[in-house]
Structures are given as C-alpha cells and as structure tokens.
Amino acid sequence: MLELAVVDYAVIVTYFVMLFALGFFIKRKVHDLNDYFLAGRRLTLPIFVATLVSTWYGGLLGVGELSFNYGLVNWLTQGFFWYLVYLFFAFFLANRIRRSNLYTIPDQLERFYDKKSRFLGAIFNFIMVTPAPYVFSM
C-alpha cells in the first residue's frame, strides 16, 4: 500500500483549500446559466482551446492512458480526426451557434425539431461521453 508523508498530506490539503477558496471567489461572479455553463461567453480563443485540450488529455476519457500504451497511433485514431472536426466547427458553425443563445446540442435539436428529438439527442450524447464507445473501439 502507498504510504504518504506529512508533506504529501500538506500538499493535498493545501490544494483543496485553494480549490475551495477559488470556488467561493468565483461564485460571486456567477449570476446566470451563461456565467455558469459558458463562462459568461467571455472566453478568448486561446483559453477556450486550452480548456478543451486539457480536458481531452487530462484523462476525461482515458486518452492519457491510451496515448501512453499505444503512442502516436492513439493520437491519430482518437485525436486527429476530432481536431479536423473542431476546426470545421470553429470556422463554419461556432458563430451561428453562439448567436442562438442555446447551450447544448439537444437544445439545438429541440429548436429545429421537437422535445422528443431533444431527449433522444441527450441520451445519445450521454452514451457517447461514457467510456464504453472508446473501450469497444479498441
């Protein structure tokens, strides 16, 4: 079993104290759903890209582990295609979606179709963000 020294516990406690302090500080700036879900729609492109990349490589879906185990092939199969999709999205769709003042893809489905489409889109989105599609794609 892993044993931690006093300094390890101090680092962990300090991290959580700073995290909670940051949360309480930021809480005062959050007034509505735009602020909470979309950072008030104030993110610059570099910060937005940094959050996407850090989330992706931070292990949300095990990409870090897969990259370690399979190397460059993993990046080509799990990352490269999505970078192309993100570029297409950024150049051709982002402004239209931003002007719509909607939050999610299911919101867009309801706008163009109906509530049933929104519900099915939400279910499909949920399935796609679980690890199962990635495990079965290996």
Tab-separated table of C-alpha atoms in Angstrom, residues 12-129:
chain	number	residue	atom	x	y	z
A	12	ILE	CA	-3.211	17.660	-0.746
A	13	VAL	CA	-4.889	19.746	1.961
A	14	THR	CA	-3.396	22.970	0.545
A	15	TYR	CA	-4.665	22.061	-2.915
A	16	PHE	CA	-8.217	21.503	-1.661
A	17	VAL	CA	-8.203	24.670	0.458
A	18	MET	CA	-7.073	26.692	-2.570
A	19	LEU	CA	-9.678	24.973	-4.752
A	20	PHE	CA	-12.495	25.803	-2.325
A	21	ALA	CA	-11.239	29.383	-1.900
A	22	LEU	CA	-11.193	29.830	-5.668
A	23	GLY	CA	-14.712	28.401	-5.850
A	24	PHE	CA	-16.035	30.859	-3.270
A	25	PHE	CA	-14.264	33.749	-5.009
A	26	ILE	CA	-15.642	32.839	-8.439
A	27	LYS	CA	-19.130	32.144	-7.036
A	28	ARG	CA	-19.659	35.880	-6.605
A	29	LYS	CA	-19.176	36.421	-10.348
A	30	VAL	CA	-21.712	33.802	-11.432
A	31	HIS	CA	-25.182	35.290	-11.921
A	32	ASP	CA	-26.923	33.109	-14.511
A	33	LEU	CA	-26.600	29.967	-16.628
A	34	ASN	CA	-24.411	31.745	-19.185
A	35	ASP	CA	-21.886	32.530	-16.471
A	36	TYR	CA	-22.004	29.024	-15.021
A	37	PHE	CA	-22.025	26.846	-18.131
A	38	LEU	CA	-20.291	29.080	-20.666
A	39	ALA	CA	-18.049	31.353	-18.574
A	40	GLY	CA	-20.311	34.243	-19.477
A	41	ARG	CA	-19.394	33.710	-23.146
A	42	ARG	CA	-16.209	35.676	-22.418
A	43	LEU	CA	-13.503	33.073	-23.091
A	44	THR	CA	-10.903	34.055	-25.637
A	45	LEU	CA	-9.952	31.509	-28.284
A	46	PRO	CA	-6.598	30.522	-26.684
A	47	ILE	CA	-8.198	29.951	-23.273
A	48	PHE	CA	-11.091	28.035	-24.817
A	49	VAL	CA	-8.704	25.802	-26.779
A	50	ALA	CA	-6.571	25.282	-23.664
A	51	THR	CA	-9.607	24.090	-21.693
A	52	LEU	CA	-10.607	21.671	-24.455
A	53	VAL	CA	-7.109	20.253	-24.829
A	54	SER	CA	-6.532	19.930	-21.083
A	55	THR	CA	-9.875	18.200	-20.642
A	56	TRP	CA	-9.165	15.841	-23.536
A	57	TYR	CA	-5.622	14.933	-22.495
A	58	GLY	CA	-6.347	15.172	-18.800
A	59	GLY	CA	-7.878	11.756	-18.907
A	60	LEU	CA	-11.578	12.506	-19.137
A	61	LEU	CA	-11.970	9.513	-21.411
A	62	GLY	CA	-8.699	7.731	-20.713
A	63	VAL	CA	-6.827	9.373	-23.581
A	64	GLY	CA	-3.712	9.854	-21.457
A	65	GLU	CA	-3.504	6.157	-20.661
A	66	LEU	CA	-4.253	5.126	-24.236
A	67	SER	CA	-1.587	7.512	-25.534
A	68	PHE	CA	0.932	6.060	-23.107
A	69	ASN	CA	0.081	2.487	-24.088
A	70	TYR	CA	-0.327	2.902	-27.854
A	71	GLY	CA	1.698	6.019	-28.655
A	72	LEU	CA	1.191	8.069	-31.800
A	73	VAL	CA	-1.339	5.627	-33.233
A	74	ASN	CA	-3.744	6.579	-30.464
A	75	TRP	CA	-3.409	10.265	-31.314
A	76	LEU	CA	-4.078	9.531	-34.975
A	77	THR	CA	-7.145	7.406	-34.251
A	78	GLN	CA	-8.582	9.204	-31.231
A	79	GLY	CA	-7.406	12.791	-31.710
A	80	PHE	CA	-6.503	13.844	-35.230
A	81	PHE	CA	-9.983	13.378	-36.700
A	82	TRP	CA	-11.513	15.398	-33.884
A	83	TYR	CA	-9.068	18.253	-34.410
A	84	LEU	CA	-10.282	18.477	-38.002
A	85	VAL	CA	-13.898	18.426	-36.817
A	86	TYR	CA	-13.160	21.162	-34.255
A	87	LEU	CA	-11.561	23.359	-36.936
A	88	PHE	CA	-14.598	22.915	-39.186
A	89	PHE	CA	-16.851	23.705	-36.241
A	90	ALA	CA	-14.851	26.801	-35.271
A	91	PHE	CA	-14.796	28.295	-38.757
A	92	PHE	CA	-18.262	27.409	-40.042
A	93	LEU	CA	-20.644	26.801	-37.147
A	94	ALA	CA	-19.476	28.496	-33.947
A	95	ASN	CA	-20.780	31.999	-34.699
A	96	ARG	CA	-24.217	30.738	-35.695
A	97	ILE	CA	-24.469	28.601	-32.572
A	98	ARG	CA	-23.235	31.413	-30.352
A	99	ARG	CA	-25.879	33.795	-31.718
A	100	SER	CA	-28.608	31.232	-30.979
A	101	ASN	CA	-28.112	31.623	-27.185
A	102	LEU	CA	-28.645	27.896	-26.677
A	103	TYR	CA	-26.387	25.749	-24.501
A	104	THR	CA	-26.311	22.195	-25.825
A	105	ILE	CA	-26.746	20.133	-28.955
A	106	PRO	CA	-30.057	18.777	-27.614
A	107	ASP	CA	-31.207	22.414	-27.250
A	108	GLN	CA	-30.483	22.874	-30.946
A	109	LEU	CA	-32.419	19.686	-31.771
A	110	GLU	CA	-35.468	20.989	-29.903
A	111	ARG	CA	-35.232	24.314	-31.699
A	112	PHE	CA	-35.328	22.660	-35.115
A	113	TYR	CA	-37.498	19.609	-34.344
A	114	ASP	CA	-39.272	18.856	-31.055
A	115	LYS	CA	-38.830	17.817	-27.414
A	116	LYS	CA	-38.626	14.135	-28.340
A	117	SER	CA	-35.610	14.869	-30.548
A	118	ARG	CA	-34.042	16.815	-27.706
A	119	PHE	CA	-34.496	13.888	-25.328
A	120	LEU	CA	-33.075	11.368	-27.814
A	121	GLY	CA	-30.143	13.690	-28.512
A	122	ALA	CA	-29.428	13.968	-24.792
A	123	ILE	CA	-29.498	10.178	-24.397
A	124	PHE	CA	-27.188	9.737	-27.400
A	125	ASN	CA	-24.825	12.404	-26.035
A	126	PHE	CA	-24.753	10.663	-22.666
A	127	ILE	CA	-23.884	7.325	-24.254
A	128	MET	CA	-21.134	8.909	-26.339
A	129	VAL	CA	-19.408	10.518	-23.349
